[in-house]
């Protein structure tokens, strides 16, 4: 291929040189044409018709020769263009040869079953990662929802106590005052103390139930979060 490339380059150089020589000859003939035209006009003014006819024949031959040079130059340029096309085609063939060789080596090195296995493993790991992310998000949402439910439960209990007219803090403050009432109200003291004791018993029972409910709710949340974390670790290890 190197010999062919050098041969094409040498022929292209020779054609370019010939085209330049033809162009110089044509320009010389055009200068001669202008000179003949001036001589013909001068001789015609002087009445030398014989000289005018001779120079007119030379002018016609000169113009024909100029046309031949134009045609010859065009033909040589066409040949040079073909050589350039062959040179470009040869360069493209060399490039395609190198590319084909590289592609063949790459295809031989690529293992299709291994690539399929890699893609399957990638898909499996991607699904596992999405599953773990989804489970963790659900666990966090459940934990936050548990806190919100606890707050809503406390609000609901306080609302119920307000509706039935029981204020725990106020009852605790007012409870001792029943034991030191004025002597004039001694007859009513047993009834007041009995009512206070009953209300205190109700309040204590409510507080005990609320405390037990809070402890139970907190324990359930911790157990759920621990179980979800254990499941996530098992899925990730698988």
PDB file of C-alpha atoms in Angstrom:
ATOM      1  CA  UNK A   1       0.000   0.000   0.000  1.00  0.00           C
ATOM      2  CA  UNK A   2       2.913   2.358   0.661  1.00  0.00           C
ATOM      3  CA  UNK A   3       4.228   1.827  -2.894  1.00  0.00           C
ATOM      4  CA  UNK A   4       0.807   2.606  -4.366  1.00  0.00           C
ATOM      5  CA  UNK A   5       0.510   5.737  -2.249  1.00  0.00           C
ATOM      6  CA  UNK A   6       3.928   6.962  -3.394  1.00  0.00           C
ATOM      7  CA  UNK A   7       3.045   6.217  -7.024  1.00  0.00           C
ATOM      8  CA  UNK A   8      -0.203   8.167  -6.809  1.00  0.00           C
ATOM      9  CA  UNK A   9       1.568  11.078  -5.165  1.00  0.00           C
ATOM     10  CA  UNK A  10       4.252  11.154  -7.878  1.00  0.00           C
ATOM     11  CA  UNK A  11       1.713  11.078 -10.712  1.00  0.00           C
ATOM     12  CA  UNK A  12      -0.283  13.830  -9.037  1.00  0.00           C
ATOM     13  CA  UNK A  13       2.852  15.950  -8.838  1.00  0.00           C
ATOM     14  CA  UNK A  14       3.592  15.430 -12.560  1.00  0.00           C
ATOM     15  CA  UNK A  15       0.045  16.334 -13.558  1.00  0.00           C
ATOM     16  CA  UNK A  16       0.133  19.527 -11.500  1.00  0.00           C
ATOM     17  CA  UNK A  17       3.405  20.491 -13.167  1.00  0.00           C
ATOM     18  CA  UNK A  18       1.957  19.870 -16.658  1.00  0.00           C
ATOM     19  CA  UNK A  19      -1.117  21.936 -15.838  1.00  0.00           C
ATOM     20  CA  UNK A  20       1.064  24.857 -14.741  1.00  0.00           C
ATOM     21  CA  UNK A  21       3.104  24.668 -18.004  1.00  0.00           C
ATOM     22  CA  UNK A  22      -0.043  24.598 -20.131  1.00  0.00           C
ATOM     23  CA  UNK A  23      -1.385  27.582 -18.212  1.00  0.00           C
ATOM     24  CA  UNK A  24       1.795  29.551 -18.939  1.00  0.00           C
ATOM     25  CA  UNK A  25       1.577  28.691 -22.654  1.00  0.00           C
ATOM     26  CA  UNK A  26      -2.049  29.756 -22.782  1.00  0.00           C
ATOM     27  CA  UNK A  27      -1.302  33.072 -21.127  1.00  0.00           C
ATOM     28  CA  UNK A  28       1.512  33.641 -23.664  1.00  0.00           C
ATOM     29  CA  UNK A  29      -0.873  32.931 -26.545  1.00  0.00           C
ATOM     30  CA  UNK A  30      -3.414  35.355 -25.114  1.00  0.00           C
ATOM     31  CA  UNK A  31      -0.760  38.079 -24.970  1.00  0.00           C
ATOM     32  CA  UNK A  32       0.151  37.283 -28.581  1.00  0.00           C
ATOM     33  CA  UNK A  33      -3.533  37.487 -29.519  1.00  0.00           C
ATOM     34  CA  UNK A  34      -3.832  40.997 -28.112  1.00  0.00           C
ATOM     35  CA  UNK A  35      -0.672  42.033 -29.961  1.00  0.00           C
ATOM     36  CA  UNK A  36      -1.992  40.670 -33.281  1.00  0.00           C
ATOM     37  CA  UNK A  37      -5.262  42.539 -32.829  1.00  0.00           C
ATOM     38  CA  UNK A  38      -3.392  45.792 -32.341  1.00  0.00           C
ATOM     39  CA  UNK A  39      -1.216  45.130 -35.441  1.00  0.00           C
ATOM     40  CA  UNK A  40      -4.274  44.296 -37.523  1.00  0.00           C
ATOM     41  CA  UNK A  41      -5.972  47.556 -36.533  1.00  0.00           C
ATOM     42  CA  UNK A  42      -2.826  49.531 -37.285  1.00  0.00           C
ATOM     43  CA  UNK A  43      -2.325  47.931 -40.710  1.00  0.00           C
ATOM     44  CA  UNK A  44      -6.000  48.415 -41.551  1.00  0.00           C
ATOM     45  CA  UNK A  45      -5.715  52.136 -40.808  1.00  0.00           C
ATOM     46  CA  UNK A  46      -2.681  52.312 -43.086  1.00  0.00           C
ATOM     47  CA  UNK A  47      -4.522  50.480 -45.868  1.00  0.00           C
ATOM     48  CA  UNK A  48      -2.210  47.423 -45.853  1.00  0.00           C
ATOM     49  CA  UNK A  49      -4.898  44.845 -46.555  1.00  0.00           C
ATOM     50  CA  UNK A  50      -2.461  42.037 -47.501  1.00  0.00           C
ATOM     51  CA  UNK A  51      -0.762  42.249 -44.123  1.00  0.00           C
ATOM     52  CA  UNK A  52      -4.162  42.414 -42.472  1.00  0.00           C
ATOM     53  CA  UNK A  53      -5.237  39.097 -44.062  1.00  0.00           C
ATOM     54  CA  UNK A  54      -1.988  37.326 -43.070  1.00  0.00           C
ATOM     55  CA  UNK A  55      -2.226  38.538 -39.471  1.00  0.00           C
ATOM     56  CA  UNK A  56      -5.904  37.608 -39.379  1.00  0.00           C
ATOM     57  CA  UNK A  57      -4.997  33.986 -40.231  1.00  0.00           C
ATOM     58  CA  UNK A  58      -2.375  34.009 -37.450  1.00  0.00           C
ATOM     59  CA  UNK A  59      -5.017  35.384 -35.051  1.00  0.00           C
ATOM     60  CA  UNK A  60      -7.435  32.584 -35.937  1.00  0.00           C
ATOM     61  CA  UNK A  61      -4.751  29.900 -35.423  1.00  0.00           C
ATOM     62  CA  UNK A  62      -3.742  31.512 -32.120  1.00  0.00           C
ATOM     63  CA  UNK A  63      -7.312  31.481 -30.871  1.00  0.00           C
ATOM     64  CA  UNK A  64      -7.721  27.836 -31.869  1.00  0.00           C
ATOM     65  CA  UNK A  65      -4.535  26.987 -30.000  1.00  0.00           C
ATOM     66  CA  UNK A  66      -5.804  28.809 -26.922  1.00  0.00           C
ATOM     67  CA  UNK A  67      -8.975  26.724 -27.051  1.00  0.00           C
ATOM     68  CA  UNK A  68      -6.882  23.534 -27.303  1.00  0.00           C
ATOM     69  CA  UNK A  69      -4.889  24.550 -24.241  1.00  0.00           C
ATOM     70  CA  UNK A  70      -8.145  25.129 -22.370  1.00  0.00           C
ATOM     71  CA  UNK A  71      -9.355  21.638 -23.298  1.00  0.00           C
ATOM     72  CA  UNK A  72      -6.001  20.039 -22.470  1.00  0.00           C
ATOM     73  CA  UNK A  73      -5.892  21.769 -19.111  1.00  0.00           C
ATOM     74  CA  UNK A  74      -9.426  20.592 -18.360  1.00  0.00           C
ATOM     75  CA  UNK A  75      -8.517  16.997 -19.244  1.00  0.00           C
ATOM     76  CA  UNK A  76      -5.404  17.056 -17.078  1.00  0.00           C
ATOM     77  CA  UNK A  77      -7.381  18.493 -14.182  1.00  0.00           C
ATOM     78  CA  UNK A  78      -9.885  15.657 -14.594  1.00  0.00           C
ATOM     79  CA  UNK A  79      -7.091  13.075 -14.454  1.00  0.00           C
ATOM     80  CA  UNK A  80      -5.594  14.798 -11.392  1.00  0.00           C
ATOM     81  CA  UNK A  81      -8.995  14.712  -9.720  1.00  0.00           C
ATOM     82  CA  UNK A  82      -9.280  10.989 -10.367  1.00  0.00           C
ATOM     83  CA  UNK A  83      -5.843  10.401  -8.912  1.00  0.00           C
ATOM     84  CA  UNK A  84      -6.810  12.417  -5.847  1.00  0.00           C
ATOM     85  CA  UNK A  85      -9.970  10.325  -5.534  1.00  0.00           C
ATOM     86  CA  UNK A  86      -7.937   7.123  -5.757  1.00  0.00           C
ATOM     87  CA  UNK A  87      -5.567   8.446  -3.133  1.00  0.00           C
ATOM     88  CA  UNK A  88      -8.437   9.288  -0.792  1.00  0.00           C
ATOM     89  CA  UNK A  89     -10.005   5.875  -1.428  1.00  0.00           C
ATOM     90  CA  UNK A  90      -6.696   4.180  -0.667  1.00  0.00           C
ATOM     91  CA  UNK A  91      -6.371   6.151   2.588  1.00  0.00           C
ATOM     92  CA  UNK A  92      -9.935   5.245   3.521  1.00  0.00           C
ATOM     93  CA  UNK A  93      -9.177   1.581   2.814  1.00  0.00           C
ATOM     94  CA  UNK A  94      -6.160   1.721   5.112  1.00  0.00           C
ATOM     95  CA  UNK A  95      -8.246   3.327   7.830  1.00  0.00           C
ATOM     96  CA  UNK A  96     -11.034   0.766   7.449  1.00  0.00           C
ATOM     97  CA  UNK A  97      -8.467  -2.013   7.597  1.00  0.00           C
ATOM     98  CA  UNK A  98      -7.156  -0.712  10.918  1.00  0.00           C
ATOM     99  CA  UNK A  99     -10.645  -0.228  12.300  1.00  0.00           C
ATOM    100  CA  UNK A 100     -11.712  -3.718  11.216  1.00  0.00           C
ATOM    101  CA  UNK A 101      -8.659  -5.232  12.858  1.00  0.00           C
ATOM    102  CA  UNK A 102      -9.325  -3.379  16.102  1.00  0.00           C
ATOM    103  CA  UNK A 103     -12.995  -4.391  16.068  1.00  0.00           C
ATOM    104  CA  UNK A 104     -12.039  -8.021  15.524  1.00  0.00           C
ATOM    105  CA  UNK A 105      -9.679  -7.961  18.493  1.00  0.00           C
ATOM    106  CA  UNK A 106     -12.318  -6.337  20.690  1.00  0.00           C
ATOM    107  CA  UNK A 107     -14.967  -8.863  19.650  1.00  0.00           C
ATOM    108  CA  UNK A 108     -12.621 -11.738  20.406  1.00  0.00           C
ATOM    109  CA  UNK A 109     -11.913 -10.347  23.867  1.00  0.00           C
ATOM    110  CA  UNK A 110     -15.580  -9.802  24.689  1.00  0.00           C
ATOM    111  CA  UNK A 111     -17.343 -12.757  26.341  1.00  0.00           C
ATOM    112  CA  UNK A 112     -21.067 -12.541  25.677  1.00  0.00           C
ATOM    113  CA  UNK A 113     -22.178 -14.994  28.419  1.00  0.00           C
ATOM    114  CA  UNK A 114     -20.023 -13.130  30.924  1.00  0.00           C
ATOM    115  CA  UNK A 115     -21.551  -9.812  29.882  1.00  0.00           C
ATOM    116  CA  UNK A 116     -25.044 -11.256  30.229  1.00  0.00           C
ATOM    117  CA  UNK A 117     -24.174 -12.554  33.691  1.00  0.00           C
ATOM    118  CA  UNK A 118     -22.814  -9.154  34.697  1.00  0.00           C
ATOM    119  CA  UNK A 119     -25.960  -7.396  33.492  1.00  0.00           C
ATOM    120  CA  UNK A 120     -28.182  -9.874  35.343  1.00  0.00           C
ATOM    121  CA  UNK A 121     -26.181  -9.380  38.533  1.00  0.00           C
ATOM    122  CA  UNK A 122     -26.397  -5.615  38.101  1.00  0.00           C
ATOM    123  CA  UNK A 123     -30.161  -5.822  37.685  1.00  0.00           C
ATOM    124  CA  UNK A 124     -30.473  -8.046  40.775  1.00  0.00           C
ATOM    125  CA  UNK A 125     -28.356  -5.742  42.930  1.00  0.00           C
ATOM    126  CA  UNK A 126     -30.273  -2.733  41.668  1.00  0.00           C
ATOM    127  CA  UNK A 127     -33.596  -4.318  42.615  1.00  0.00           C
ATOM    128  CA  UNK A 128     -32.209  -5.257  46.045  1.00  0.00           C
ATOM    129  CA  UNK A 129     -31.026  -1.701  46.622  1.00  0.00           C
ATOM    130  CA  UNK A 130     -34.437  -0.327  45.662  1.00  0.00           C
ATOM    131  CA  UNK A 131     -36.126  -2.836  48.005  1.00  0.00           C
ATOM    132  CA  UNK A 132     -33.875  -1.904  50.933  1.00  0.00           C
ATOM    133  CA  UNK A 133     -34.461   1.798  50.312  1.00  0.00           C
ATOM    134  CA  UNK A 134     -38.214   1.261  50.178  1.00  0.00           C
ATOM    135  CA  UNK A 135     -38.270  -0.802  53.387  1.00  0.00           C
ATOM    136  CA  UNK A 136     -36.127   1.721  55.252  1.00  0.00           C
ATOM    137  CA  UNK A 137     -38.368   4.544  54.078  1.00  0.00           C
ATOM    138  CA  UNK A 138     -41.437   2.636  55.282  1.00  0.00           C
ATOM    139  CA  UNK A 139     -39.773   1.984  58.655  1.00  0.00           C
ATOM    140  CA  UNK A 140     -38.971   5.663  59.107  1.00  0.00           C
ATOM    141  CA  UNK A 141     -42.505   6.621  58.092  1.00  0.00           C
ATOM    142  CA  UNK A 142     -43.947   4.108  60.558  1.00  0.00           C
ATOM    143  CA  UNK A 143     -41.756   5.445  63.365  1.00  0.00           C
ATOM    144  CA  UNK A 144     -42.792   9.015  62.655  1.00  0.00           C
ATOM    145  CA  UNK A 145     -46.426   8.000  62.354  1.00  0.00           C
ATOM    146  CA  UNK A 146     -46.153   6.330  65.807  1.00  0.00           C
ATOM    147  CA  UNK A 147     -45.015   9.614  67.355  1.00  0.00           C
ATOM    148  CA  UNK A 148     -47.853  11.438  65.673  1.00  0.00           C
ATOM    149  CA  UNK A 149     -50.371   8.840  66.881  1.00  0.00           C
ATOM    150  CA  UNK A 150     -49.063   9.192  70.445  1.00  0.00           C
ATOM    151  CA  UNK A 151     -49.489  12.954  70.312  1.00  0.00           C
ATOM    152  CA  UNK A 152     -52.975  12.571  68.847  1.00  0.00           C
ATOM    153  CA  UNK A 153     -53.843  10.072  71.629  1.00  0.00           C
ATOM    154  CA  UNK A 154     -52.731  12.482  74.339  1.00  0.00           C
ATOM    155  CA  UNK A 155     -54.680  15.307  72.726  1.00  0.00           C
ATOM    156  CA  UNK A 156     -57.783  13.109  72.521  1.00  0.00           C
ATOM    157  CA  UNK A 157     -57.519  12.086  76.214  1.00  0.00           C
ATOM    158  CA  UNK A 158     -57.088  15.699  77.289  1.00  0.00           C
ATOM    159  CA  UNK A 159     -60.080  16.670  75.176  1.00  0.00           C
ATOM    160  CA  UNK A 160     -62.235  13.978  76.821  1.00  0.00           C
ATOM    161  CA  UNK A 161     -61.153  15.073  80.295  1.00  0.00           C
ATOM    162  CA  UNK A 162     -61.933  18.683  79.437  1.00  0.00           C
ATOM    163  CA  UNK A 163     -65.381  17.701  78.195  1.00  0.00           C
ATOM    164  CA  UNK A 164     -66.257  15.890  81.460  1.00  0.00           C
ATOM    165  CA  UNK A 165     -64.877  18.790  83.511  1.00  0.00           C
ATOM    166  CA  UNK A 166     -61.868  17.064  85.068  1.00  0.00           C
ATOM    167  CA  UNK A 167     -58.568  18.915  85.338  1.00  0.00           C
ATOM    168  CA  UNK A 168     -55.888  16.604  86.708  1.00  0.00           C
ATOM    169  CA  UNK A 169     -53.456  19.331  87.728  1.00  0.00           C
ATOM    170  CA  UNK A 170     -56.178  21.417  89.367  1.00  0.00           C
ATOM    171  CA  UNK A 171     -57.520  18.405  91.260  1.00  0.00           C
ATOM    172  CA  UNK A 172     -54.050  17.624  92.606  1.00  0.00           C
ATOM    173  CA  UNK A 173     -53.678  21.229  93.822  1.00  0.00           C
ATOM    174  CA  UNK A 174     -57.116  21.389  95.415  1.00  0.00           C
ATOM    175  CA  UNK A 175     -56.944  17.971  97.084  1.00  0.00           C
ATOM    176  CA  UNK A 176     -55.151  19.072 100.347  1.00  0.00           C
ATOM    177  CA  UNK A 177     -57.491  22.041 100.912  1.00  0.00           C
ATOM    178  CA  UNK A 178     -60.343  19.649 101.649  1.00  0.00           C
ATOM    179  CA  UNK A 179     -58.545  18.363 104.760  1.00  0.00           C
ATOM    180  CA  UNK A 180     -58.185  21.846 106.418  1.00  0.00           C
ATOM    181  CA  UNK A 181     -61.690  23.236 105.938  1.00  0.00           C
ATOM    182  CA  UNK A 182     -63.261  25.732 108.403  1.00  0.00           C
ATOM    183  CA  UNK A 183     -64.907  24.377 111.633  1.00  0.00           C
ATOM    184  CA  UNK A 184     -68.298  25.614 110.486  1.00  0.00           C
ATOM    185  CA  UNK A 185     -68.233  23.112 107.644  1.00  0.00           C
ATOM    186  CA  UNK A 186     -67.305  20.021 109.694  1.00  0.00           C
ATOM    187  CA  UNK A 187     -70.592  18.345 108.896  1.00  0.00           C
ATOM    188  CA  UNK A 188     -69.868  18.469 105.176  1.00  0.00           C
ATOM    189  CA  UNK A 189     -66.210  17.389 105.434  1.00  0.00           C
ATOM    190  CA  UNK A 190     -66.813  13.624 105.086  1.00  0.00           C
ATOM    191  CA  UNK A 191     -68.817  14.132 101.925  1.00  0.00           C
ATOM    192  CA  UNK A 192     -66.218  16.475 100.397  1.00  0.00           C
ATOM    193  CA  UNK A 193     -63.344  14.152 101.294  1.00  0.00           C
ATOM    194  CA  UNK A 194     -65.249  11.196  99.910  1.00  0.00           C
ATOM    195  CA  UNK A 195     -65.899  13.002  96.639  1.00  0.00           C
ATOM    196  CA  UNK A 196     -62.267  14.153  96.469  1.00  0.00           C
ATOM    197  CA  UNK A 197     -61.054  10.631  97.145  1.00  0.00           C
ATOM    198  CA  UNK A 198     -63.323   9.245  94.444  1.00  0.00           C
ATOM    199  CA  UNK A 199     -62.121  11.859  91.947  1.00  0.00           C
ATOM    200  CA  UNK A 200     -58.505  11.248  92.986  1.00  0.00           C
ATOM    201  CA  UNK A 201     -59.084   7.545  92.455  1.00  0.00           C
ATOM    202  CA  UNK A 202     -60.482   8.241  88.997  1.00  0.00           C
ATOM    203  CA  UNK A 203     -57.561  10.531  88.193  1.00  0.00           C
ATOM    204  CA  UNK A 204     -55.036   7.992  89.442  1.00  0.00           C
ATOM    205  CA  UNK A 205     -56.696   5.262  87.416  1.00  0.00           C
ATOM    206  CA  UNK A 206     -56.660   7.446  84.286  1.00  0.00           C
ATOM    207  CA  UNK A 207     -53.031   8.361  84.834  1.00  0.00           C
ATOM    208  CA  UNK A 208     -52.100   4.720  85.328  1.00  0.00           C
ATOM    209  CA  UNK A 209     -53.911   3.696  82.160  1.00  0.00           C
ATOM    210  CA  UNK A 210     -52.350   6.528  80.172  1.00  0.00           C
ATOM    211  CA  UNK A 211     -48.883   5.632  81.438  1.00  0.00           C
ATOM    212  CA  UNK A 212     -49.426   1.961  80.599  1.00  0.00           C
ATOM    213  CA  UNK A 213     -50.668   2.864  77.136  1.00  0.00           C
ATOM    214  CA  UNK A 214     -47.596   5.030  76.498  1.00  0.00           C
ATOM    215  CA  UNK A 215     -45.212   2.300  77.641  1.00  0.00           C
ATOM    216  CA  UNK A 216     -47.024  -0.272  75.501  1.00  0.00           C
ATOM    217  CA  UNK A 217     -47.019   1.998  72.440  1.00  0.00           C
ATOM    218  CA  UNK A 218     -43.307   2.791  72.839  1.00  0.00           C
ATOM    219  CA  UNK A 219     -42.438  -0.910  73.211  1.00  0.00           C
ATOM    220  CA  UNK A 220     -44.430  -1.826  70.123  1.00  0.00           C
ATOM    221  CA  UNK A 221     -42.663   0.873  68.077  1.00  0.00           C
ATOM    222  CA  UNK A 222     -39.238  -0.329  69.224  1.00  0.00           C
ATOM    223  CA  UNK A 223     -40.091  -3.945  68.401  1.00  0.00           C
ATOM    224  CA  UNK A 224     -41.375  -2.989  64.916  1.00  0.00           C
ATOM    225  CA  UNK A 225     -38.293  -0.913  64.126  1.00  0.00           C
ATOM    226  CA  UNK A 226     -35.973  -3.680  65.378  1.00  0.00           C
ATOM    227  CA  UNK A 227     -37.798  -6.302  63.275  1.00  0.00           C
ATOM    228  CA  UNK A 228     -37.687  -4.110  60.160  1.00  0.00           C
ATOM    229  CA  UNK A 229     -33.972  -3.467  60.655  1.00  0.00           C
ATOM    230  CA  UNK A 230     -33.331  -7.230  61.034  1.00  0.00           C
ATOM    231  CA  UNK A 231     -35.297  -7.982  57.855  1.00  0.00           C
ATOM    232  CA  UNK A 232     -33.407  -5.290  55.946  1.00  0.00           C
ATOM    233  CA  UNK A 233     -30.055  -6.716  57.015  1.00  0.00           C
ATOM    234  CA  UNK A 234     -31.146 -10.207  55.934  1.00  0.00           C
ATOM    235  CA  UNK A 235     -32.256  -8.937  52.526  1.00  0.00           C
ATOM    236  CA  UNK A 236     -29.022  -7.001  52.067  1.00  0.00           C
ATOM    237  CA  UNK A 237     -26.912 -10.041  53.039  1.00  0.00           C
ATOM    238  CA  UNK A 238     -28.828 -12.254  50.586  1.00  0.00           C
TER     239      UNK A 238
END
